[in-house]
PDB file of C-alpha atoms (C1' of nucleotides) in Angstrom:
ATOM      1  CA  UNK A   1      22.847   1.742 -45.817  1.00 46.00           C
ATOM      2  CA  UNK A   2      24.088  -1.844 -46.116  1.00 54.00           C
ATOM      3  CA  UNK A   3      25.986  -3.115 -43.652  1.00 60.00           C
ATOM      4  CA  UNK A   4      28.044  -6.523 -44.043  1.00 64.00           C
ATOM      5  CA  UNK A   5      30.106  -7.654 -41.743  1.00 59.00           C
ATOM      6  CA  UNK A   6      32.392 -11.532 -41.785  1.00 57.00           C
ATOM      7  CA  UNK A   7      30.354 -14.253 -40.975  1.00 52.00           C
ATOM      8  CA  UNK A   8      30.292 -18.025 -40.989  1.00 50.00           C
ATOM      9  CA  UNK A   9      27.928 -19.998 -42.869  1.00 48.00           C
ATOM     10  CA  UNK A  10      27.798 -23.839 -41.556  1.00 44.00           C
ATOM     11  CA  UNK A  11      25.437 -26.140 -42.539  1.00 41.00           C
ATOM     12  CA  UNK A  12      25.549 -30.345 -42.686  1.00 40.00           C
ATOM     13  CA  UNK A  13      24.070 -32.103 -45.957  1.00 39.00           C
ATOM     14  CA  UNK A  14      23.855 -35.589 -46.083  1.00 38.00           C
ATOM     15  CA  UNK A  15      26.760 -35.726 -43.034  1.00 36.00           C
ATOM     16  CA  UNK A  16      28.733 -33.361 -45.075  1.00 40.00           C
ATOM     17  CA  UNK A  17      30.120 -30.642 -43.249  1.00 39.00           C
ATOM     18  CA  UNK A  18      29.925 -27.447 -45.262  1.00 41.00           C
ATOM     19  CA  UNK A  19      31.770 -24.084 -43.615  1.00 42.00           C
ATOM     20  CA  UNK A  20      31.941 -20.956 -45.813  1.00 50.00           C
ATOM     21  CA  UNK A  21      33.154 -17.415 -44.758  1.00 52.00           C
ATOM     22  CA  UNK A  22      31.655 -15.004 -46.356  1.00 60.00           C
ATOM     23  CA  UNK A  23      30.144 -11.401 -46.221  1.00 69.00           C
ATOM     24  CA  UNK A  24      26.639 -11.766 -43.899  1.00 79.00           C
ATOM     25  CA  UNK A  25      24.348  -8.264 -44.420  1.00 83.00           C
ATOM     26  CA  UNK A  26      22.771  -6.797 -41.488  1.00 85.00           C
ATOM     27  CA  UNK A  27      20.312  -3.931 -41.059  1.00 85.00           C
ATOM     28  CA  UNK A  28      16.662  -3.436 -42.554  1.00 87.00           C
ATOM     29  CA  UNK A  29      15.497  -5.694 -44.792  1.00 89.00           C
ATOM     30  CA  UNK A  30      14.554  -4.647 -48.565  1.00 88.00           C
ATOM     31  CA  UNK A  31      11.835  -5.715 -50.533  1.00 87.00           C
ATOM     32  CA  UNK A  32      14.061  -7.777 -53.093  1.00 88.00           C
ATOM     33  CA  UNK A  33      15.447  -9.575 -50.105  1.00 88.00           C
ATOM     34  CA  UNK A  34      11.864  -9.969 -48.551  1.00 89.00           C
ATOM     35  CA  UNK A  35      10.839 -11.455 -52.108  1.00 89.00           C
ATOM     36  CA  UNK A  36      13.347 -14.051 -52.215  1.00 88.00           C
ATOM     37  CA  UNK A  37      12.635 -15.240 -48.702  1.00 89.00           C
ATOM     38  CA  UNK A  38       9.233 -15.250 -49.376  1.00 88.00           C
ATOM     39  CA  UNK A  39       9.564 -17.475 -52.276  1.00 88.00           C
ATOM     40  CA  UNK A  40      12.297 -19.880 -50.816  1.00 88.00           C
ATOM     41  CA  UNK A  41       9.615 -20.681 -48.130  1.00 88.00           C
ATOM     42  CA  UNK A  42       6.695 -21.086 -50.161  1.00 86.00           C
ATOM     43  CA  UNK A  43       8.926 -23.549 -52.091  1.00 85.00           C
ATOM     44  CA  UNK A  44      10.825 -25.381 -49.303  1.00 84.00           C
ATOM     45  CA  UNK A  45       9.005 -24.599 -46.244  1.00 84.00           C
ATOM     46  CA  UNK A  46       9.664 -23.310 -42.895  1.00 84.00           C
ATOM     47  CA  UNK A  47      12.507 -24.105 -40.927  1.00 80.00           C
ATOM     48  CA  UNK A  48      15.911 -25.986 -41.733  1.00 84.00           C
ATOM     49  CA  UNK A  49      17.096 -21.855 -41.430  1.00 87.00           C
ATOM     50  CA  UNK A  50      20.689 -22.164 -42.180  1.00 84.00           C
ATOM     51  CA  UNK A  51      20.222 -24.090 -45.368  1.00 85.00           C
ATOM     52  CA  UNK A  52      16.964 -20.834 -46.088  1.00 85.00           C
ATOM     53  CA  UNK A  53      19.761 -18.642 -45.616  1.00 82.00           C
ATOM     54  CA  UNK A  54      22.921 -20.320 -48.045  1.00 80.00           C
ATOM     55  CA  UNK A  55      19.916 -22.046 -50.806  1.00 84.00           C
ATOM     56  CA  UNK A  56      17.828 -18.923 -51.141  1.00 84.00           C
ATOM     57  CA  UNK A  57      20.359 -16.889 -52.416  1.00 83.00           C
ATOM     58  CA  UNK A  58      20.111 -14.519 -49.468  1.00 85.00           C
ATOM     59  CA  UNK A  59      23.106 -12.921 -47.739  1.00 83.00           C
ATOM     60  CA  UNK A  60      21.624 -13.605 -44.055  1.00 88.00           C
ATOM     61  CA  UNK A  61      22.131 -15.794 -41.167  1.00 88.00           C
ATOM     62  CA  UNK A  62      19.813 -18.296 -40.234  1.00 88.00           C
ATOM     63  CA  UNK A  63      18.647 -16.602 -37.220  1.00 89.00           C
ATOM     64  CA  UNK A  64      18.056 -13.280 -39.630  1.00 90.00           C
ATOM     65  CA  UNK A  65      15.631 -14.896 -41.982  1.00 90.00           C
ATOM     66  CA  UNK A  66      14.094 -17.135 -39.927  1.00 89.00           C
ATOM     67  CA  UNK A  67      12.940 -13.816 -37.252  1.00 90.00           C
ATOM     68  CA  UNK A  68      11.998 -12.084 -40.735  1.00 90.00           C
ATOM     69  CA  UNK A  69       9.914 -14.467 -41.275  1.00 90.00           C
ATOM     70  CA  UNK A  70       7.950 -15.220 -38.227  1.00 88.00           C
ATOM     71  CA  UNK A  71       8.032 -11.167 -37.036  1.00 88.00           C
ATOM     72  CA  UNK A  72       7.100 -10.094 -40.405  1.00 89.00           C
ATOM     73  CA  UNK A  73       6.598 -11.810 -43.816  1.00 88.00           C
ATOM     74  CA  UNK A  74       4.360 -15.073 -42.069  1.00 86.00           C
ATOM     75  CA  UNK A  75       0.788 -14.823 -44.010  1.00 85.00           C
ATOM     76  CA  UNK A  76      -0.744 -15.636 -40.051  1.00 82.00           C
ATOM     77  CA  UNK A  77       0.835 -11.857 -38.995  1.00 84.00           C
ATOM     78  CA  UNK A  78      -1.766  -9.103 -37.794  1.00 80.00           C
ATOM     79  CA  UNK A  79      -0.828  -6.012 -38.165  1.00 76.00           C
ATOM     80  CA  UNK A  80      -2.334  -2.360 -36.693  1.00 76.00           C
ATOM     81  CA  UNK A  81      -2.709  -1.329 -33.145  1.00 77.00           C
ATOM     82  CA  UNK A  82      -3.203  -3.427 -30.442  1.00 79.00           C
ATOM     83  CA  UNK A  83      -6.655  -3.949 -29.268  1.00 79.00           C
ATOM     84  CA  UNK A  84      -8.870  -3.454 -25.965  1.00 77.00           C
ATOM     85  CA  UNK A  85      -9.553  -6.888 -25.961  1.00 77.00           C
ATOM     86  CA  UNK A  86      -5.553  -7.937 -26.915  1.00 82.00           C
ATOM     87  CA  UNK A  87      -4.494  -5.147 -24.057  1.00 82.00           C
ATOM     88  CA  UNK A  88      -6.771  -7.157 -21.724  1.00 80.00           C
ATOM     89  CA  UNK A  89      -5.507 -10.276 -22.379  1.00 82.00           C
ATOM     90  CA  UNK A  90      -2.056  -9.442 -22.163  1.00 83.00           C
ATOM     91  CA  UNK A  91      -2.072  -7.754 -19.183  1.00 81.00           C
ATOM     92  CA  UNK A  92      -4.089 -10.537 -17.870  1.00 78.00           C
ATOM     93  CA  UNK A  93      -1.427 -13.252 -19.366  1.00 81.00           C
ATOM     94  CA  UNK A  94       1.265 -11.487 -18.102  1.00 80.00           C
ATOM     95  CA  UNK A  95       0.470 -11.455 -14.438  1.00 76.00           C
ATOM     96  CA  UNK A  96      -0.004 -15.379 -14.868  1.00 73.00           C
ATOM     97  CA  UNK A  97       3.607 -16.142 -17.283  1.00 71.00           C
ATOM     98  CA  UNK A  98       5.291 -12.910 -16.818  1.00 62.00           C
ATOM     99  CA  UNK A  99       5.795 -12.227 -12.839  1.00 48.00           C
ATOM    100  CA  UNK A 100       7.960 -13.523 -10.377  1.00 42.00           C
ATOM    101  CA  UNK A 101       5.389 -15.790  -9.078  1.00 40.00           C
ATOM    102  CA  UNK A 102       5.000 -17.639 -12.145  1.00 40.00           C
ATOM    103  CA  UNK A 103       6.950 -20.870 -12.262  1.00 41.00           C
ATOM    104  CA  UNK A 104       8.304 -20.720 -15.805  1.00 43.00           C
ATOM    105  CA  UNK A 105      10.146 -17.325 -16.021  1.00 43.00           C
ATOM    106  CA  UNK A 106      11.075 -17.670 -19.233  1.00 47.00           C
ATOM    107  CA  UNK A 107       8.494 -18.707 -22.450  1.00 50.00           C
ATOM    108  CA  UNK A 108       6.577 -15.902 -20.882  1.00 74.00           C
ATOM    109  CA  UNK A 109       6.126 -13.712 -24.659  1.00 82.00           C
ATOM    110  CA  UNK A 110       5.673 -16.726 -26.790  1.00 82.00           C
ATOM    111  CA  UNK A 111       3.514 -18.749 -24.014  1.00 82.00           C
ATOM    112  CA  UNK A 112       1.206 -15.164 -24.108  1.00 83.00           C
ATOM    113  CA  UNK A 113       1.789 -14.713 -27.635  1.00 84.00           C
ATOM    114  CA  UNK A 114       0.240 -18.053 -28.252  1.00 82.00           C
ATOM    115  CA  UNK A 115      -3.249 -16.965 -27.205  1.00 82.00           C
ATOM    116  CA  UNK A 116      -3.474 -14.103 -29.105  1.00 83.00           C
ATOM    117  CA  UNK A 117      -3.174 -15.596 -32.933  1.00 81.00           C
ATOM    118  CA  UNK A 118      -1.057 -13.908 -35.727  1.00 83.00           C
ATOM    119  CA  UNK A 119       0.681 -11.291 -32.942  1.00 87.00           C
ATOM    120  CA  UNK A 120       4.083 -12.115 -32.605  1.00 87.00           C
ATOM    121  CA  UNK A 121       6.399 -12.490 -28.837  1.00 85.00           C
ATOM    122  CA  UNK A 122       8.402  -9.666 -29.915  1.00 87.00           C
ATOM    123  CA  UNK A 123       4.855  -7.178 -30.777  1.00 87.00           C
ATOM    124  CA  UNK A 124       4.138  -8.221 -27.487  1.00 86.00           C
ATOM    125  CA  UNK A 125       6.854  -7.648 -25.938  1.00 85.00           C
ATOM    126  CA  UNK A 126       7.405  -4.386 -27.765  1.00 86.00           C
ATOM    127  CA  UNK A 127       4.151  -2.971 -26.380  1.00 85.00           C
ATOM    128  CA  UNK A 128       4.549  -4.689 -22.627  1.00 84.00           C
ATOM    129  CA  UNK A 129       7.604  -2.519 -23.183  1.00 82.00           C
ATOM    130  CA  UNK A 130       6.956   0.716 -24.547  1.00 81.00           C
ATOM    131  CA  UNK A 131       2.635   1.024 -23.541  1.00 78.00           C
ATOM    132  CA  UNK A 132       3.078  -0.534 -20.256  1.00 79.00           C
ATOM    133  CA  UNK A 133       6.123   0.591 -18.601  1.00 76.00           C
ATOM    134  CA  UNK A 134       5.608   3.721 -19.906  1.00 73.00           C
ATOM    135  CA  UNK A 135       3.013   4.036 -17.657  1.00 73.00           C
ATOM    136  CA  UNK A 136       4.273   2.325 -14.898  1.00 75.00           C
ATOM    137  CA  UNK A 137       7.039   5.239 -15.465  1.00 71.00           C
ATOM    138  CA  UNK A 138       4.480   8.257 -15.857  1.00 69.00           C
ATOM    139  CA  UNK A 139       2.835   6.920 -11.947  1.00 69.00           C
ATOM    140  CA  UNK A 140       5.864   6.743 -10.565  1.00 71.00           C
ATOM    141  CA  UNK A 141       5.678   3.260  -9.460  1.00 73.00           C
ATOM    142  CA  UNK A 142       7.765   0.359 -10.822  1.00 72.00           C
ATOM    143  CA  UNK A 143       5.804  -1.959 -13.583  1.00 72.00           C
ATOM    144  CA  UNK A 144       6.951  -4.954 -11.218  1.00 70.00           C
ATOM    145  CA  UNK A 145       5.332  -3.988  -8.074  1.00 73.00           C
ATOM    146  CA  UNK A 146       2.143  -5.452  -6.336  1.00 73.00           C
ATOM    147  CA  UNK A 147       1.076  -1.581  -6.405  1.00 74.00           C
ATOM    148  CA  UNK A 148       1.448  -1.286 -10.231  1.00 76.00           C
ATOM    149  CA  UNK A 149      -0.673  -5.111 -10.384  1.00 75.00           C
ATOM    150  CA  UNK A 150      -2.918  -5.082  -8.391  1.00 75.00           C
ATOM    151  CA  UNK A 151      -3.866  -1.523  -9.734  1.00 75.00           C
ATOM    152  CA  UNK A 152      -3.907  -3.210 -13.220  1.00 76.00           C
ATOM    153  CA  UNK A 153      -5.502  -6.030 -13.058  1.00 75.00           C
ATOM    154  CA  UNK A 154      -8.402  -5.213  -9.780  1.00 76.00           C
ATOM    155  CA  UNK A 155      -9.181  -1.755 -11.063  1.00 74.00           C
ATOM    156  CA  UNK A 156      -7.758  -1.318 -15.217  1.00 75.00           C
ATOM    157  CA  UNK A 157      -8.768  -4.524 -16.599  1.00 77.00           C
ATOM    158  CA  UNK A 158     -12.461  -4.146 -14.940  1.00 78.00           C
ATOM    159  CA  UNK A 159     -12.678  -0.714 -17.303  1.00 76.00           C
ATOM    160  CA  UNK A 160     -11.020  -2.423 -19.759  1.00 76.00           C
ATOM    161  CA  UNK A 161     -14.056  -4.790 -19.851  1.00 78.00           C
ATOM    162  CA  UNK A 162     -16.439  -2.163 -19.685  1.00 77.00           C
ATOM    163  CA  UNK A 163     -15.351  -0.596 -22.602  1.00 75.00           C
ATOM    164  CA  UNK A 164     -15.295  -3.150 -24.379  1.00 74.00           C
ATOM    165  CA  UNK A 165     -18.589  -3.890 -23.708  1.00 75.00           C
ATOM    166  CA  UNK A 166     -19.560  -0.554 -24.161  1.00 74.00           C
ATOM    167  CA  UNK A 167     -17.888  -0.499 -27.690  1.00 70.00           C
ATOM    168  CA  UNK A 168     -19.540  -3.789 -28.741  1.00 67.00           C
ATOM    169  CA  UNK A 169     -23.082  -2.290 -27.999  1.00 70.00           C
ATOM    170  CA  UNK A 170     -22.538   0.827 -30.049  1.00 66.00           C
ATOM    171  CA  UNK A 171     -21.249  -0.808 -32.522  1.00 57.00           C
ATOM    172  CA  UNK A 172     -23.632  -0.704 -35.263  1.00 49.00           C
ATOM    173  CA  UNK A 173     -22.819  -3.880 -37.364  1.00 48.00           C
ATOM    174  CA  UNK A 174     -22.133  -5.708 -33.660  1.00 40.00           C
ATOM    175  CA  UNK A 175     -18.728  -6.950 -35.602  1.00 40.00           C
ATOM    176  CA  UNK A 176     -17.000  -8.079 -31.975  1.00 38.00           C
ATOM    177  CA  UNK A 177     -14.229 -10.350 -32.662  1.00 39.00           C
ATOM    178  CA  UNK A 178     -13.736 -12.438 -29.219  1.00 36.00           C
ATOM    179  CA  UNK A 179     -16.746 -14.182 -27.979  1.00 32.00           C
ATOM    180  CA  UNK A 180     -20.791 -14.005 -28.508  1.00 30.00           C
ATOM    181  CA  UNK A 181     -21.297 -12.876 -24.631  1.00 30.00           C
ATOM    182  CA  UNK A 182     -18.895  -9.967 -23.550  1.00 30.00           C
ATOM    183  CA  UNK A 183     -20.321 -10.342 -20.442  1.00 28.00           C
ATOM    184  CA  UNK A 184     -19.232 -13.589 -19.682  1.00 31.00           C
ATOM    185  CA  UNK A 185     -15.376 -12.335 -19.169  1.00 33.00           C
ATOM    186  CA  UNK A 186     -16.898  -9.583 -16.366  1.00 34.00           C
ATOM    187  CA  UNK A 187     -15.394  -9.417 -13.332  1.00 35.00           C
ATOM    188  CA  UNK A 188     -16.798 -11.040 -10.690  1.00 34.00           C
ATOM    189  CA  UNK A 189     -15.985  -8.776  -7.732  1.00 38.00           C
ATOM    190  CA  UNK A 190     -16.524 -11.409  -5.545  1.00 36.00           C
ATOM    191  CA  UNK A 191     -13.149 -13.347  -6.613  1.00 31.00           C
ATOM    192  CA  UNK A 192     -10.965 -10.718  -6.151  1.00 36.00           C
ATOM    193  CA  UNK A 193      -8.934 -10.849  -3.525  1.00 35.00           C
ATOM    194  CA  UNK A 194      -8.041  -8.005  -1.018  1.00 38.00           C
ATOM    195  CA  UNK A 195      -4.398  -7.205  -2.529  1.00 40.00           C
ATOM    196  CA  UNK A 196      -1.727  -8.751  -3.998  1.00 40.00           C
ATOM    197  CA  UNK A 197      -0.792 -12.792  -2.893  1.00 40.00           C
ATOM    198  CA  UNK A 198      -1.069 -15.991  -4.252  1.00 41.00           C
ATOM    199  CA  UNK A 199      -4.298 -16.353  -4.950  1.00 41.00           C
ATOM    200  CA  UNK A 200      -4.184 -13.213  -7.695  1.00 42.00           C
ATOM    201  CA  UNK A 201      -2.959 -16.002  -9.622  1.00 41.00           C
ATOM    202  CA  UNK A 202      -5.751 -18.266  -9.666  1.00 44.00           C
ATOM    203  CA  UNK A 203      -8.019 -15.312 -10.338  1.00 43.00           C
ATOM    204  CA  UNK A 204      -6.086 -14.733 -13.445  1.00 42.00           C
ATOM    205  CA  UNK A 205      -5.984 -18.078 -14.456  1.00 43.00           C
ATOM    206  CA  UNK A 206      -9.714 -18.320 -13.940  1.00 44.00           C
ATOM    207  CA  UNK A 207     -10.329 -14.911 -16.217  1.00 43.00           C
ATOM    208  CA  UNK A 208      -7.664 -16.266 -18.948  1.00 41.00           C
ATOM    209  CA  UNK A 209      -9.705 -19.818 -19.292  1.00 44.00           C
ATOM    210  CA  UNK A 210     -13.046 -18.275 -19.535  1.00 42.00           C
ATOM    211  CA  UNK A 211     -11.467 -15.759 -22.176  1.00 39.00           C
ATOM    212  CA  UNK A 212      -9.347 -18.715 -23.696  1.00 40.00           C
ATOM    213  CA  UNK A 213     -12.019 -20.807 -23.738  1.00 41.00           C
ATOM    214  CA  UNK A 214     -14.343 -18.457 -25.879  1.00 38.00           C
ATOM    215  CA  UNK A 215     -11.191 -18.062 -27.759  1.00 38.00           C
ATOM    216  CA  UNK A 216     -11.275 -21.833 -29.169  1.00 36.00           C
ATOM    217  CA  UNK A 217     -13.155 -22.665 -32.184  1.00 32.00           C
ATOM    218  CA  UNK A 218     -14.785 -19.042 -33.034  1.00 32.00           C
ATOM    219  CA  UNK A 219     -11.203 -17.448 -33.513  1.00 29.00           C
ATOM    220  CA  UNK A 220     -12.208 -14.379 -31.748  1.00 31.00           C
ATOM    221  CA  UNK A 221      -8.892 -12.762 -33.811  1.00 30.00           C
ATOM    222  CA  UNK A 222      -9.379 -14.843 -36.747  1.00 29.00           C
ATOM    223  CA  UNK A 223     -11.041 -12.326 -39.464  1.00 30.00           C
ATOM    224  CA  UNK A 224     -13.120 -10.028 -37.021  1.00 31.00           C
ATOM    225  CA  UNK A 225     -13.302  -6.278 -38.436  1.00 30.00           C
ATOM    226  CA  UNK A 226     -13.998  -4.678 -35.409  1.00 33.00           C
ATOM    227  CA  UNK A 227     -10.766  -2.200 -34.811  1.00 33.00           C
ATOM    228  CA  UNK A 228     -11.187   0.620 -32.713  1.00 36.00           C
ATOM    229  CA  UNK A 229      -8.520   3.018 -30.399  1.00 39.00           C
ATOM    230  CA  UNK A 230      -6.645   0.795 -28.096  1.00 44.00           C
ATOM    231  CA  UNK A 231      -3.965   3.109 -26.398  1.00 47.00           C
ATOM    232  CA  UNK A 232      -3.963   3.829 -23.227  1.00 52.00           C
ATOM    233  CA  UNK A 233      -6.400   6.672 -22.902  1.00 53.00           C
ATOM    234  CA  UNK A 234      -6.360   9.472 -20.859  1.00 55.00           C
ATOM    235  CA  UNK A 235      -9.061   8.899 -19.180  1.00 59.00           C
ATOM    236  CA  UNK A 236      -7.819   4.944 -17.639  1.00 59.00           C
ATOM    237  CA  UNK A 237      -4.642   6.844 -17.155  1.00 56.00           C
ATOM    238  CA  UNK A 238      -6.103   9.338 -14.638  1.00 60.00           C
ATOM    239  CA  UNK A 239      -8.737   6.417 -13.072  1.00 60.00           C
ATOM    240  CA  UNK A 240      -5.749   4.611 -12.405  1.00 60.00           C
ATOM    241  CA  UNK A 241      -3.426   7.031 -10.950  1.00 57.00           C
ATOM    242  CA  UNK A 242      -6.545   8.016  -8.737  1.00 60.00           C
ATOM    243  CA  UNK A 243      -6.483   4.597  -7.423  1.00 57.00           C
ATOM    244  CA  UNK A 244      -2.940   3.765  -6.989  1.00 56.00           C
ATOM    245  CA  UNK A 245      -3.014   7.217  -4.844  1.00 54.00           C
ATOM    246  CA  UNK A 246      -6.230   6.175  -2.782  1.00 56.00           C
ATOM    247  CA  UNK A 247      -4.658   3.077  -2.413  1.00 51.00           C
ATOM    248  CA  UNK A 248      -1.245   3.980  -1.359  1.00 47.00           C
ATOM    249  CA  UNK A 249      -1.467   3.157   2.454  1.00 45.00           C
ATOM    250  CA  UNK A 250      -3.774   0.433   1.873  1.00 46.00           C
ATOM    251  CA  UNK A 251      -2.376  -2.044  -0.463  1.00 37.00           C
ATOM    252  CA  UNK A 252       0.931  -3.959   0.414  1.00 34.00           C
TER     253      UNK A 252
ATOM    254  C1'  DA B   1      11.389  26.086 -41.061  1.00 75.68           C
ATOM    255  C1'  DA B   2      15.084  23.306 -38.456  1.00 75.68           C
ATOM    256  C1'  DG B   3      16.479  21.482 -35.216  1.00 75.68           C
ATOM    257  C1'  DG B   4      16.248  18.703 -30.767  1.00 75.68           C
ATOM    258  C1'  DT B   5      13.625  15.583 -28.426  1.00 75.68           C
ATOM    259  C1'  DT B   6      11.068  11.130 -28.094  1.00 75.68           C
ATOM    260  C1'  DT B   7       8.555   7.028 -29.761  1.00 75.68           C
ATOM    261  C1'  DC B   8       8.079   3.139 -31.643  1.00 75.68           C
ATOM    262  C1'  DC B   9       9.314  -1.115 -33.451  1.00 75.68           C
ATOM    263  C1'  DA B  10      12.198  -3.668 -36.402  1.00 75.68           C
ATOM    264  C1'  DA B  11      16.489  -6.416 -36.761  1.00 75.68           C
ATOM    265  C1'  DC B  12      19.977  -8.096 -33.447  1.00 75.68           C
ATOM    266  C1'  DC B  13      22.482 -10.385 -29.460  1.00 75.68           C
ATOM    267  C1'  DG B  14      23.458 -14.250 -26.140  1.00 75.68           C
ATOM    268  C1'  DC B  15      21.965 -17.626 -23.606  1.00 75.68           C
ATOM    269  C1'  DA B  16      19.765 -21.782 -23.062  1.00 75.68           C
ATOM    270  C1'  DT B  17      17.396 -25.729 -24.824  1.00 75.68           C
ATOM    271  C1'  DT B  18      17.022 -29.054 -28.669  1.00 75.68           C
ATOM    272  C1'  DC B  19      17.563 -32.039 -31.989  1.00 75.68           C
ATOM    273  C1'  DC B  20      20.960 -34.636 -34.753  1.00 75.68           C
ATOM    274  C1'  DT B  21      24.721 -37.892 -36.230  1.00 75.68           C
TER     275       DT B  21
ATOM    276  C1'  DG C   1      25.909 -40.838 -23.888  1.00 75.68           C
ATOM    277  C1'  DA C   2      28.450 -36.829 -25.855  1.00 75.68           C
ATOM    278  C1'  DG C   3      29.120 -32.788 -28.314  1.00 75.68           C
ATOM    279  C1'  DG C   4      28.080 -30.132 -31.963  1.00 75.68           C
ATOM    280  C1'  DA C   5      24.514 -27.692 -34.531  1.00 75.68           C
ATOM    281  C1'  DA C   6      20.128 -25.516 -35.373  1.00 75.68           C
ATOM    282  C1'  DT C   7      16.236 -23.074 -32.794  1.00 75.68           C
ATOM    283  C1'  DG C   8      13.988 -20.333 -29.786  1.00 75.68           C
ATOM    284  C1'  DC C   9      13.751 -16.934 -26.231  1.00 75.68           C
ATOM    285  C1'  DG C  10      13.953 -12.870 -24.156  1.00 75.68           C
ATOM    286  C1'  DG C  11      16.399  -8.519 -23.589  1.00 75.68           C
ATOM    287  C1'  DT C  12      18.429  -4.527 -25.834  1.00 75.68           C
ATOM    288  C1'  DT C  13      19.889  -1.843 -29.038  1.00 75.68           C
ATOM    289  C1'  DG C  14      19.363   1.458 -33.325  1.00 75.68           C
ATOM    290  C1'  DG C  15      17.360   4.411 -36.615  1.00 75.68           C
ATOM    291  C1'  DA C  16      13.114   5.995 -38.859  1.00 75.68           C
ATOM    292  C1'  DA C  17       9.211   8.850 -37.423  1.00 75.68           C
ATOM    293  C1'  DA C  18       6.699  11.583 -35.219  1.00 75.68           C
ATOM    294  C1'  DC C  19       6.429  15.474 -32.364  1.00 75.68           C
ATOM    295  C1'  DC C  20       7.706  19.676 -29.819  1.00 75.68           C
ATOM    296  C1'  DT C  21       9.655  23.674 -29.735  1.00 75.68           C
TER     297       DT C  21
END
DNA sequence: AAGGTTTCCAACCGCATTCCT
DNA sequence: GAGGAATGCGGTTGGAAACCT
């Protein structure tokens, strides 16, 4: 069903303000709209989205065009499930930029997305909300609680790293998409604080930087064919559950 | 097979920030 | 420097697809 809404197109060209009232289309993009937008951006480049909306012939707002391009049409956009390595990074980076300890509560999804080439902030946000928050709910604790964050960082994360390492060694082709030495991101247990505290941020930064360093120059997501099932597997959920219940009285 | 429920993700919205005149 | 337009962000929603009964 096509949805149109009365809207304004307002742009300024060479100092002249042009304002026009017309029907603005909303909802799912059609293939035709996609190719129109693609063709226009290929020819004129990104940016000036209101002009794109007006001159491409699309009955869409600039905002809508921008979003469609950035989240879907851009050639760099990567598709498919979030891999284990990406999960690992998201969890770690979210602990730095996505919690209340952060000095910059804004910009977190886009900041995290910067470290996952080809992934959009929208995608990461969706992943976090649908997968991580769902698991927190299953485990009957708040996703932002220190208990859940600790469990994710100090119990789930090392297991993820272990799985990644195992997968690397089991992979016959040896195609692994970040770093040459998976072991170099192994968690050093001595670095782990006993419970949630400011040192958690320091620890996370260290791990994230370590991963980031490896990603520089070799483009760990840049072209690897490595792919594996990356959803929250029952084994990991069970393990997390055990940790949460075992530590119930220990963790503040 | 049909109807109901859940999951997932593309797209929208409102607000904040940045840019431009 | 001020004001308005453009852009970018996080939060939220709606609907298609998948799953369950």
